[in-house]
CSV table of C-alpha atoms in Angstrom, one decimal:
chain,number,residue,atom,x,y,z
A,1,UNK,CA,18.6,3.9,-41.4
A,2,UNK,CA,18.6,0.8,-43.5
A,3,UNK,CA,16.7,-2.3,-42.8
A,4,UNK,CA,18.9,-5.2,-41.6
A,5,UNK,CA,19.0,-8.2,-39.3
A,6,UNK,CA,18.1,-5.9,-36.4
A,7,UNK,CA,14.5,-6.3,-37.6
A,8,UNK,CA,14.7,-10.0,-36.9
A,9,UNK,CA,16.5,-9.5,-33.6
A,10,UNK,CA,13.8,-7.0,-32.5
A,11,UNK,CA,11.0,-9.3,-33.6
A,12,UNK,CA,12.5,-12.2,-31.6
A,13,UNK,CA,13.1,-10.0,-28.6
A,14,UNK,CA,9.6,-8.7,-28.7
A,15,UNK,CA,8.1,-12.2,-28.9
A,16,UNK,CA,10.3,-13.2,-26.0
A,17,UNK,CA,9.2,-10.3,-23.9
A,18,UNK,CA,5.6,-10.9,-24.6
A,19,UNK,CA,5.9,-14.5,-23.8
A,20,UNK,CA,7.7,-13.7,-20.5
A,21,UNK,CA,5.1,-11.1,-19.6
A,22,UNK,CA,2.3,-13.5,-20.5
A,23,UNK,CA,3.9,-16.3,-18.4
A,24,UNK,CA,5.2,-14.6,-15.3
A,25,UNK,CA,3.9,-11.0,-15.0
A,26,UNK,CA,0.3,-10.8,-16.1
A,27,UNK,CA,-1.3,-13.8,-14.4
A,28,UNK,CA,-0.1,-13.3,-10.8
A,29,UNK,CA,-0.9,-9.6,-10.9
A,30,UNK,CA,-4.3,-10.2,-12.4
A,31,UNK,CA,-4.9,-13.0,-9.9
A,32,UNK,CA,-4.0,-10.6,-7.0
A,33,UNK,CA,-6.3,-8.0,-8.4
A,34,UNK,CA,-9.2,-10.4,-8.8
A,35,UNK,CA,-8.6,-11.8,-5.3
A,36,UNK,CA,-8.6,-8.3,-3.8
A,37,UNK,CA,-11.8,-7.5,-5.7
A,38,UNK,CA,-13.4,-10.6,-4.2
A,39,UNK,CA,-12.0,-9.8,-0.8
A,40,UNK,CA,-13.4,-6.3,-0.9
A,41,UNK,CA,-16.8,-7.6,-2.1
A,42,UNK,CA,-16.8,-10.2,0.6
A,43,UNK,CA,-15.9,-7.6,3.2
A,44,UNK,CA,-18.7,-5.3,2.1
A,45,UNK,CA,-21.2,-8.2,2.1
A,46,UNK,CA,-20.0,-9.2,5.6
A,47,UNK,CA,-20.4,-5.6,6.7
A,48,UNK,CA,-23.9,-5.6,5.3
A,49,UNK,CA,-24.7,-8.9,7.0
A,50,UNK,CA,-23.3,-7.6,10.3
A,51,UNK,CA,-25.4,-4.5,10.1
A,52,UNK,CA,-28.5,-6.6,9.4
A,53,UNK,CA,-27.6,-8.9,12.3
A,54,UNK,CA,-27.1,-6.0,14.6
A,55,UNK,CA,-30.5,-4.7,13.7
A,56,UNK,CA,-32.1,-8.1,14.4
A,57,UNK,CA,-30.2,-8.4,17.7
A,58,UNK,CA,-31.4,-5.0,18.8
A,59,UNK,CA,-34.9,-5.8,17.9
A,60,UNK,CA,-34.6,-9.1,19.9
A,61,UNK,CA,-33.1,-7.2,22.8
A,62,UNK,CA,-36.0,-4.7,22.8
A,63,UNK,CA,-38.5,-7.6,22.7
A,64,UNK,CA,-36.9,-9.5,25.5
A,65,UNK,CA,-36.7,-6.3,27.6
A,66,UNK,CA,-40.4,-5.8,27.0
A,67,UNK,CA,-41.1,-9.4,28.0
A,68,UNK,CA,-39.0,-9.0,31.1
A,69,UNK,CA,-40.8,-5.9,32.1
A,70,UNK,CA,-44.1,-7.6,31.6
A,71,UNK,CA,-43.0,-10.5,33.7
A,72,UNK,CA,-41.7,-8.3,36.4
A,73,UNK,CA,-45.0,-6.5,36.5
A,74,UNK,CA,-46.8,-9.8,36.8
A,75,UNK,CA,-44.5,-11.0,39.6
A,76,UNK,CA,-45.1,-7.7,41.5
A,77,UNK,CA,-48.8,-8.0,41.1
A,78,UNK,CA,-48.8,-11.6,42.3
A,79,UNK,CA,-46.5,-10.7,45.2
A,80,UNK,CA,-48.8,-7.9,46.2
A,81,UNK,CA,-51.8,-10.2,46.0
A,82,UNK,CA,-50.0,-12.7,48.1
A,83,UNK,CA,-48.9,-10.1,50.6
A,84,UNK,CA,-52.5,-8.9,51.1
A,85,UNK,CA,-53.6,-12.5,51.4
A,86,UNK,CA,-51.0,-13.2,54.1
A,87,UNK,CA,-52.0,-10.0,55.9
A,88,UNK,CA,-55.6,-11.1,55.8
A,89,UNK,CA,-54.7,-14.5,57.0
A,90,UNK,CA,-52.6,-13.1,59.8
A,91,UNK,CA,-55.4,-10.7,60.8
A,92,UNK,CA,-57.9,-13.6,60.9
A,93,UNK,CA,-55.5,-15.8,62.9
A,94,UNK,CA,-54.8,-12.9,65.3
A,95,UNK,CA,-58.5,-12.3,65.8
A,96,UNK,CA,-59.2,-15.9,66.5
A,97,UNK,CA,-56.3,-16.1,68.9
A,98,UNK,CA,-57.5,-13.0,70.6
A,99,UNK,CA,-61.0,-14.4,70.9
A,100,UNK,CA,-59.7,-17.6,72.3
A,101,UNK,CA,-57.6,-15.7,74.8
A,102,UNK,CA,-60.6,-13.6,75.8
A,103,UNK,CA,-62.7,-16.6,76.2
A,104,UNK,CA,-60.1,-18.3,78.3
A,105,UNK,CA,-59.7,-15.3,80.5
A,106,UNK,CA,-63.5,-15.0,80.9
A,107,UNK,CA,-63.7,-18.7,82.0
A,108,UNK,CA,-60.9,-18.1,84.4
A,109,UNK,CA,-62.5,-15.1,85.8
A,110,UNK,CA,-65.8,-17.0,86.2
A,111,UNK,CA,-63.9,-19.8,87.9
A,112,UNK,CA,-62.2,-17.3,90.2
A,113,UNK,CA,-65.5,-15.6,91.0
A,114,UNK,CA,-67.1,-18.9,91.8
A,115,UNK,CA,-64.2,-19.9,94.0
A,116,UNK,CA,-64.2,-16.6,95.7
A,117,UNK,CA,-68.0,-16.9,96.2
A,118,UNK,CA,-67.5,-20.4,97.6
A,119,UNK,CA,-64.8,-19.2,100.0
A,120,UNK,CA,-67.0,-16.3,101.0
A,121,UNK,CA,-69.9,-18.5,101.5
A,122,UNK,CA,-67.7,-20.8,103.7
A,123,UNK,CA,-66.4,-17.9,105.7
A,124,UNK,CA,-69.9,-16.5,106.1
A,125,UNK,CA,-71.2,-19.9,107.2
A,126,UNK,CA,-68.3,-20.2,109.6
A,127,UNK,CA,-69.0,-16.7,110.8
A,128,UNK,CA,-72.7,-17.5,111.3
A,129,UNK,CA,-71.8,-20.7,113.2
A,130,UNK,CA,-69.3,-18.8,115.4
A,131,UNK,CA,-72.1,-16.2,115.9
A,132,UNK,CA,-74.6,-18.8,116.8
A,133,UNK,CA,-72.1,-20.4,119.1
A,134,UNK,CA,-71.6,-17.2,120.8
A,135,UNK,CA,-75.3,-16.8,121.1
A,136,UNK,CA,-75.9,-20.2,122.5
A,137,UNK,CA,-72.8,-20.1,124.6
A,138,UNK,CA,-72.1,-23.5,123.9
A,139,UNK,CA,-70.4,-25.3,121.3
A,140,UNK,CA,-72.4,-26.4,118.5
A,141,UNK,CA,-71.5,-29.9,117.8
A,142,UNK,CA,-70.6,-29.7,114.2
A,143,UNK,CA,-71.3,-33.2,113.6
A,144,UNK,CA,-74.6,-33.2,115.3
A,145,UNK,CA,-75.7,-30.2,113.5
A,146,UNK,CA,-74.1,-30.9,110.2
A,147,UNK,CA,-77.4,-31.1,108.4
A,148,UNK,CA,-78.4,-27.8,109.9
A,149,UNK,CA,-75.1,-26.2,109.0
A,150,UNK,CA,-75.2,-27.4,105.4
A,151,UNK,CA,-78.7,-26.1,105.0
A,152,UNK,CA,-77.6,-22.8,106.4
A,153,UNK,CA,-74.6,-22.7,104.1
A,154,UNK,CA,-76.7,-23.3,101.1
A,155,UNK,CA,-79.2,-20.6,102.2
A,156,UNK,CA,-76.5,-18.0,102.3
B,1,UNK,CA,27.8,20.8,-29.1
B,2,UNK,CA,30.0,17.8,-30.0
B,3,UNK,CA,33.4,17.9,-31.7
B,4,UNK,CA,34.9,21.2,-32.8
B,5,UNK,CA,35.8,19.8,-36.2
B,6,UNK,CA,32.3,18.7,-37.1
B,7,UNK,CA,30.1,20.7,-39.5
B,8,UNK,CA,26.4,20.8,-38.8
B,9,UNK,CA,25.6,18.3,-41.5
B,10,UNK,CA,28.2,15.9,-40.0
B,11,UNK,CA,26.8,16.3,-36.6
B,12,UNK,CA,23.3,15.5,-37.8
B,13,UNK,CA,24.4,12.5,-39.8
B,14,UNK,CA,26.5,11.3,-36.9
B,15,UNK,CA,23.5,11.3,-34.6
B,16,UNK,CA,21.3,9.5,-37.1
B,17,UNK,CA,23.7,6.7,-37.7
B,18,UNK,CA,23.3,3.4,-35.9
B,19,UNK,CA,26.2,1.4,-34.4
B,20,UNK,CA,26.2,-1.4,-37.0
B,21,UNK,CA,27.9,-4.7,-36.7
B,22,UNK,CA,28.4,-6.8,-39.8
B,23,UNK,CA,30.7,-7.9,-42.5
B,24,UNK,CA,33.2,-5.2,-43.5
B,25,UNK,CA,34.3,-4.8,-47.2
B,26,UNK,CA,37.5,-6.6,-46.5
B,27,UNK,CA,35.6,-9.7,-45.5
B,28,UNK,CA,36.2,-9.5,-41.8
B,29,UNK,CA,33.3,-8.9,-39.2
B,30,UNK,CA,33.3,-5.7,-37.2
B,31,UNK,CA,31.7,-2.3,-36.5
B,32,UNK,CA,31.0,0.0,-39.4
B,33,UNK,CA,32.9,3.3,-39.1
B,34,UNK,CA,30.8,5.2,-41.6
B,35,UNK,CA,27.3,5.3,-43.0
B,36,UNK,CA,28.5,4.0,-46.4
B,37,UNK,CA,30.2,1.0,-44.7
B,38,UNK,CA,27.1,0.3,-42.8
B,39,UNK,CA,25.0,0.4,-46.0
B,40,UNK,CA,27.4,-2.0,-47.8
B,41,UNK,CA,26.9,-4.6,-45.0
B,42,UNK,CA,23.5,-5.4,-46.5
B,43,UNK,CA,20.8,-7.2,-44.6
B,44,UNK,CA,23.0,-9.5,-42.5
B,45,UNK,CA,24.2,-6.8,-40.1
B,46,UNK,CA,22.9,-5.8,-36.8
B,47,UNK,CA,22.4,-2.4,-35.1
B,48,UNK,CA,24.1,-3.0,-31.8
B,49,UNK,CA,22.8,0.2,-30.2
B,50,UNK,CA,19.2,-0.4,-31.0
B,51,UNK,CA,19.3,-4.1,-30.0
B,52,UNK,CA,21.2,-3.7,-26.8
B,53,UNK,CA,19.3,-0.6,-25.5
B,54,UNK,CA,16.0,-2.2,-26.5
B,55,UNK,CA,16.9,-5.4,-24.7
B,56,UNK,CA,18.1,-3.6,-21.5
B,57,UNK,CA,14.9,-1.5,-21.4
B,58,UNK,CA,12.7,-4.5,-22.0
B,59,UNK,CA,14.6,-6.3,-19.3
B,60,UNK,CA,14.2,-3.4,-16.8
B,61,UNK,CA,10.5,-3.4,-17.5
B,62,UNK,CA,10.1,-7.2,-17.0
B,63,UNK,CA,12.4,-7.2,-14.0
B,64,UNK,CA,10.4,-4.7,-12.0
B,65,UNK,CA,7.0,-6.1,-13.2
B,66,UNK,CA,8.0,-9.7,-12.5
B,67,UNK,CA,9.3,-8.7,-9.0
B,68,UNK,CA,6.0,-7.0,-8.3
B,69,UNK,CA,4.1,-10.0,-9.7
B,70,UNK,CA,6.0,-12.4,-7.5
B,71,UNK,CA,5.1,-10.5,-4.4
B,72,UNK,CA,1.6,-9.7,-5.6
B,73,UNK,CA,-1.0,-10.5,-3.0
B,74,UNK,CA,-4.6,-9.5,-2.3
B,75,UNK,CA,-3.5,-7.5,0.7
B,76,UNK,CA,-2.9,-3.8,0.8
B,77,UNK,CA,-0.4,-3.0,-2.0
B,78,UNK,CA,2.6,-0.8,-1.4
B,79,UNK,CA,5.2,1.0,-3.5
B,80,UNK,CA,6.2,-0.9,-6.6
B,81,UNK,CA,3.3,-3.2,-6.4
B,82,UNK,CA,0.9,-0.3,-6.3
B,83,UNK,CA,2.4,1.3,-9.4
B,84,UNK,CA,2.5,-2.0,-11.3
B,85,UNK,CA,-1.1,-2.8,-10.4
B,86,UNK,CA,-2.1,0.7,-11.5
B,87,UNK,CA,-0.4,0.1,-14.9
B,88,UNK,CA,-1.9,-3.4,-15.3
B,89,UNK,CA,-5.3,-2.1,-14.4
B,90,UNK,CA,-5.0,0.7,-16.9
B,91,UNK,CA,-4.0,-1.8,-19.7
B,92,UNK,CA,-6.7,-4.2,-18.6
B,93,UNK,CA,-9.3,-1.5,-18.9
B,94,UNK,CA,-8.0,-0.5,-22.3
B,95,UNK,CA,-8.1,-4.1,-23.5
B,96,UNK,CA,-11.6,-4.8,-22.1
B,97,UNK,CA,-12.7,-1.6,-23.9
B,98,UNK,CA,-11.7,-2.6,-27.4
B,99,UNK,CA,-11.1,-6.3,-27.4
B,100,UNK,CA,-14.3,-8.3,-27.2
B,101,UNK,CA,-13.2,-11.9,-27.9
B,102,UNK,CA,-11.5,-14.1,-25.4
B,103,UNK,CA,-7.7,-14.4,-25.7
B,104,UNK,CA,-5.4,-14.4,-22.7
B,105,UNK,CA,-2.5,-13.3,-24.9
B,106,UNK,CA,-3.8,-9.9,-25.9
B,107,UNK,CA,-3.6,-8.1,-22.5
B,108,UNK,CA,0.1,-9.2,-21.8
B,109,UNK,CA,0.9,-8.3,-25.4
B,110,UNK,CA,-0.6,-4.8,-24.9
B,111,UNK,CA,1.2,-4.3,-21.6
B,112,UNK,CA,4.5,-5.3,-23.1
B,113,UNK,CA,4.1,-3.0,-26.1
B,114,UNK,CA,3.0,-0.1,-24.0
B,115,UNK,CA,5.8,-0.4,-21.4
B,116,UNK,CA,8.5,-1.3,-23.8
B,117,UNK,CA,7.7,1.4,-26.4
B,118,UNK,CA,7.2,3.9,-23.7
B,119,UNK,CA,10.7,3.2,-22.2
B,120,UNK,CA,12.3,3.2,-25.6
B,121,UNK,CA,10.7,6.5,-26.5
B,122,UNK,CA,11.7,8.0,-23.1
B,123,UNK,CA,15.3,7.6,-24.1
B,124,UNK,CA,14.6,10.6,-26.3
B,125,UNK,CA,14.5,12.7,-23.2
B,126,UNK,CA,18.0,11.9,-22.1
B,127,UNK,CA,20.1,14.9,-23.2
B,128,UNK,CA,21.0,14.2,-26.8
B,129,UNK,CA,24.8,14.2,-26.5
B,130,UNK,CA,25.4,12.5,-23.2
B,131,UNK,CA,25.2,8.8,-24.2
B,132,UNK,CA,26.9,9.3,-27.6
B,133,UNK,CA,29.8,11.2,-25.9
B,134,UNK,CA,30.2,8.4,-23.4
B,135,UNK,CA,30.1,5.9,-26.3
B,136,UNK,CA,32.7,8.0,-28.1
B,137,UNK,CA,35.0,7.9,-25.1
B,138,UNK,CA,34.5,4.2,-25.1
B,139,UNK,CA,35.7,4.0,-28.7
B,140,UNK,CA,32.4,3.4,-30.4
B,141,UNK,CA,32.0,5.5,-33.6
B,142,UNK,CA,28.2,5.9,-33.4
B,143,UNK,CA,25.4,5.6,-30.9
B,144,UNK,CA,21.7,6.2,-31.7
B,145,UNK,CA,20.1,6.3,-28.3
B,146,UNK,CA,16.4,5.9,-29.1
B,147,UNK,CA,15.6,2.5,-30.4
B,148,UNK,CA,12.3,3.6,-31.8
B,149,UNK,CA,14.0,6.0,-34.1
B,150,UNK,CA,15.4,2.9,-35.8
B,151,UNK,CA,12.8,1.5,-38.3
B,152,UNK,CA,14.1,-1.9,-37.6
B,153,UNK,CA,12.8,-1.7,-34.0
B,154,UNK,CA,9.3,-0.4,-35.0
B,155,UNK,CA,9.0,-2.8,-38.0
B,156,UNK,CA,10.2,-5.6,-35.8
B,157,UNK,CA,7.3,-5.1,-33.5
B,158,UNK,CA,4.7,-4.4,-36.1
B,159,UNK,CA,5.9,-7.5,-38.0
B,160,UNK,CA,5.3,-9.7,-34.9
B,161,UNK,CA,1.9,-8.0,-34.4
B,162,UNK,CA,1.1,-8.7,-38.1
B,163,UNK,CA,2.0,-12.3,-37.8
B,164,UNK,CA,-0.2,-12.6,-34.8
B,165,UNK,CA,-3.1,-10.9,-36.6
B,166,UNK,CA,-2.8,-13.2,-39.6
B,167,UNK,CA,-2.4,-16.2,-37.3
B,168,UNK,CA,-5.5,-15.5,-35.3
B,169,UNK,CA,-7.5,-14.5,-38.3
B,170,UNK,CA,-6.8,-18.0,-39.8
B,171,UNK,CA,-7.3,-19.7,-36.4
B,172,UNK,CA,-10.7,-18.0,-35.7
B,173,UNK,CA,-12.2,-18.0,-39.2
B,174,UNK,CA,-10.3,-20.9,-40.8
B,175,UNK,CA,-8.1,-20.5,-43.9
B,176,UNK,CA,-11.2,-20.3,-46.1
B,177,UNK,CA,-12.7,-17.6,-44.0
B,178,UNK,CA,-9.5,-15.6,-44.0
B,179,UNK,CA,-9.0,-16.0,-47.8
B,180,UNK,CA,-12.7,-15.3,-48.3
B,181,UNK,CA,-12.4,-12.0,-46.3
B,182,UNK,CA,-9.5,-11.0,-48.6
B,183,UNK,CA,-11.3,-12.0,-51.9
B,184,UNK,CA,-15.1,-11.9,-51.6
B,185,UNK,CA,-15.7,-8.4,-50.2
B,186,UNK,CA,-16.6,-5.6,-50.5
B,187,UNK,CA,-17.8,-6.3,-54.1
B,188,UNK,CA,-18.8,-9.9,-54.1
B,189,UNK,CA,-17.2,-12.7,-56.1
B,190,UNK,CA,-17.4,-10.9,-59.4
B,191,UNK,CA,-15.2,-8.0,-58.2
B,192,UNK,CA,-12.5,-10.4,-57.1
B,193,UNK,CA,-9.4,-8.5,-58.4
B,194,UNK,CA,-10.7,-5.3,-56.9
B,195,UNK,CA,-11.4,-7.1,-53.7
B,196,UNK,CA,-7.9,-8.6,-53.5
B,197,UNK,CA,-6.4,-5.2,-54.2
B,198,UNK,CA,-8.5,-3.3,-51.6
B,199,UNK,CA,-8.3,-5.9,-48.9
B,200,UNK,CA,-4.7,-6.6,-49.6
B,201,UNK,CA,-3.8,-2.9,-49.2
B,202,UNK,CA,-5.9,-2.8,-46.1
B,203,UNK,CA,-4.1,-5.8,-44.6
B,204,UNK,CA,-0.6,-4.6,-45.5
B,205,UNK,CA,-1.3,-1.1,-44.4
B,206,UNK,CA,-1.8,-2.3,-40.8
B,207,UNK,CA,1.8,-3.2,-39.9
B,208,UNK,CA,3.3,-0.6,-42.1
B,209,UNK,CA,1.3,2.3,-40.7
B,210,UNK,CA,1.8,0.9,-37.2
B,211,UNK,CA,5.6,0.9,-37.6
B,212,UNK,CA,5.9,4.1,-39.6
B,213,UNK,CA,3.7,6.1,-37.3
B,214,UNK,CA,5.9,5.4,-34.3
B,215,UNK,CA,9.1,5.6,-36.2
B,216,UNK,CA,8.1,8.9,-37.9
B,217,UNK,CA,7.1,10.6,-34.7
B,218,UNK,CA,10.1,9.6,-32.8
B,219,UNK,CA,12.5,10.3,-35.7
B,220,UNK,CA,11.0,13.7,-36.2
B,221,UNK,CA,11.2,14.4,-32.4
B,222,UNK,CA,14.8,13.3,-32.3
B,223,UNK,CA,15.6,15.4,-35.4
B,224,UNK,CA,14.2,18.5,-33.7
B,225,UNK,CA,16.3,17.8,-30.6
B,226,UNK,CA,19.3,17.6,-32.8
B,227,UNK,CA,18.5,20.8,-34.5
B,228,UNK,CA,18.0,22.6,-31.2
B,229,UNK,CA,21.3,21.2,-30.0
B,230,UNK,CA,23.0,22.7,-33.1
B,231,UNK,CA,22.1,26.2,-31.8
B,232,UNK,CA,24.5,26.0,-28.9
B,233,UNK,CA,27.0,24.1,-31.0
B,234,UNK,CA,27.8,27.3,-33.0
B,235,UNK,CA,29.3,28.8,-29.8
B,236,UNK,CA,32.0,31.2,-30.8
B,237,UNK,CA,33.0,33.0,-27.7
B,238,UNK,CA,30.9,35.1,-25.4
B,239,UNK,CA,29.4,37.3,-28.1
B,240,UNK,CA,25.8,38.5,-28.0
B,241,UNK,CA,24.7,36.1,-30.8
B,242,UNK,CA,26.3,33.0,-29.3
B,243,UNK,CA,24.8,33.8,-25.9
B,244,UNK,CA,21.4,34.3,-27.4
B,245,UNK,CA,21.6,31.0,-29.3
B,246,UNK,CA,22.8,29.2,-26.3
B,247,UNK,CA,19.9,30.6,-24.2
B,248,UNK,CA,17.5,29.7,-27.0
B,249,UNK,CA,18.8,26.2,-27.0
B,250,UNK,CA,18.2,25.8,-23.2
B,251,UNK,CA,14.6,27.2,-23.4
B,252,UNK,CA,13.7,25.3,-26.6
B,253,UNK,CA,15.1,22.0,-25.4
B,254,UNK,CA,13.1,22.3,-22.2
B,255,UNK,CA,10.0,23.3,-24.1
B,256,UNK,CA,10.4,20.5,-26.7
B,257,UNK,CA,11.2,17.9,-24.0
B,258,UNK,CA,8.1,18.8,-22.0
B,259,UNK,CA,6.0,18.6,-25.2
B,260,UNK,CA,7.8,15.4,-26.1
B,261,UNK,CA,6.7,13.7,-22.9
B,262,UNK,CA,3.2,13.9,-24.4
B,263,UNK,CA,4.2,12.5,-27.8
B,264,UNK,CA,6.3,9.7,-26.1
B,265,UNK,CA,3.3,8.5,-24.1
B,266,UNK,CA,0.8,9.1,-26.8
B,267,UNK,CA,2.8,7.1,-29.4
B,268,UNK,CA,3.2,4.2,-27.0
B,269,UNK,CA,-0.5,4.3,-26.2
B,270,UNK,CA,-1.4,4.5,-29.9
B,271,UNK,CA,0.8,1.5,-30.8
B,272,UNK,CA,-0.8,-0.5,-28.0
B,273,UNK,CA,-4.4,0.5,-28.8
B,274,UNK,CA,-4.1,-0.2,-32.5
B,275,UNK,CA,-2.5,-3.6,-31.7
B,276,UNK,CA,-5.5,-4.4,-29.6
B,277,UNK,CA,-7.9,-3.2,-32.3
B,278,UNK,CA,-6.2,-5.2,-35.0
B,279,UNK,CA,-6.3,-8.3,-32.7
B,280,UNK,CA,-9.9,-7.7,-32.1
B,281,UNK,CA,-10.6,-7.4,-35.9
B,282,UNK,CA,-8.7,-10.7,-36.3
B,283,UNK,CA,-11.1,-12.3,-33.9
B,284,UNK,CA,-14.3,-10.9,-35.4
B,285,UNK,CA,-16.2,-12.4,-38.2
B,286,UNK,CA,-16.7,-9.9,-41.0
B,287,UNK,CA,-20.2,-9.4,-42.4
């Protein structure tokens, strides 16, 4: 175990190895490690952000659902109101129509009654004239006695 | 358990001798075939086993880590990338814990030290005779498997760390600041000689303790593996004593290996942590 030139060889070798390690081994590995650290940190941050966004979204969803419910309720109320309005209108219209019909019918009935009365009066007058003729045994000259007949008709 | 003709002392020496390449006494260059030959080569010789095994282990580390680094992405990691990221994250946490200044070099430095030292230490867990026997078959006289049991390897690293510490001390505090740190404290300018002595020891102790701690631990661990291996080496037929020794070797090897996993990891971690701390001190202003 004597000291000889191996000492120098070992020193040179050592320096070479350190240089190689410093140049080609350490930096890429360290870079990969740093990158991965950043990647993981980013991932965690993104996860956190996602969670936050999810929370916001669910809150928004609840809000919009609430809104929708309110709107639906409003629409239903309006529709109900409108429906009852329509029903009222229809009722009124139907009543008016009915009244009108009733009035028309009444007028017709009056007319019919008048006509019937007229006809009846005519027939009674005719009958009276025929009766009178029979009584007088002669024909009554309708023309000659028109005034008389008309007066009679009006009396009946 | 190796060679019948070896004595215990020879066996131990054989295991503690590096495969050294240098100038032989006759003037030609070659591999030393004995400890004495290796010693005579002086400074300009090189331990082939330490260098090559250390280089292969460092390359394995960088190969796998660079492959993972190439494919590294921010997606879900799998297999190799997962493991590499785990190690890198562990080192990064350690560095952030004790290094407060800003320097992009410290973390890769720490990673390299930890992984490389750990791999070199782990060679201790390869059964002690396997690789030397293979080397012997290949015609190599010696093979010391664990690079960190060679002080050249540990001092080589601590020397580089020391140079870095001095470099960054001067860079951060200026030459005046660095010299001032060495000379003007803790006793003020009138206690200058004492200051230089204390701070000088303090400075020099860093690389020496760094290297010797790792070397000492691994050397001692290796030594115990060798001693345990000697128990079975005294095999002399199926006698009661031999069987008992052989059984003890199996049990003790296993026990020591399991305990050694702790030491191996701990020493790699200590070397790394102290390097980080020394680098941090180099970046800090003293008060």
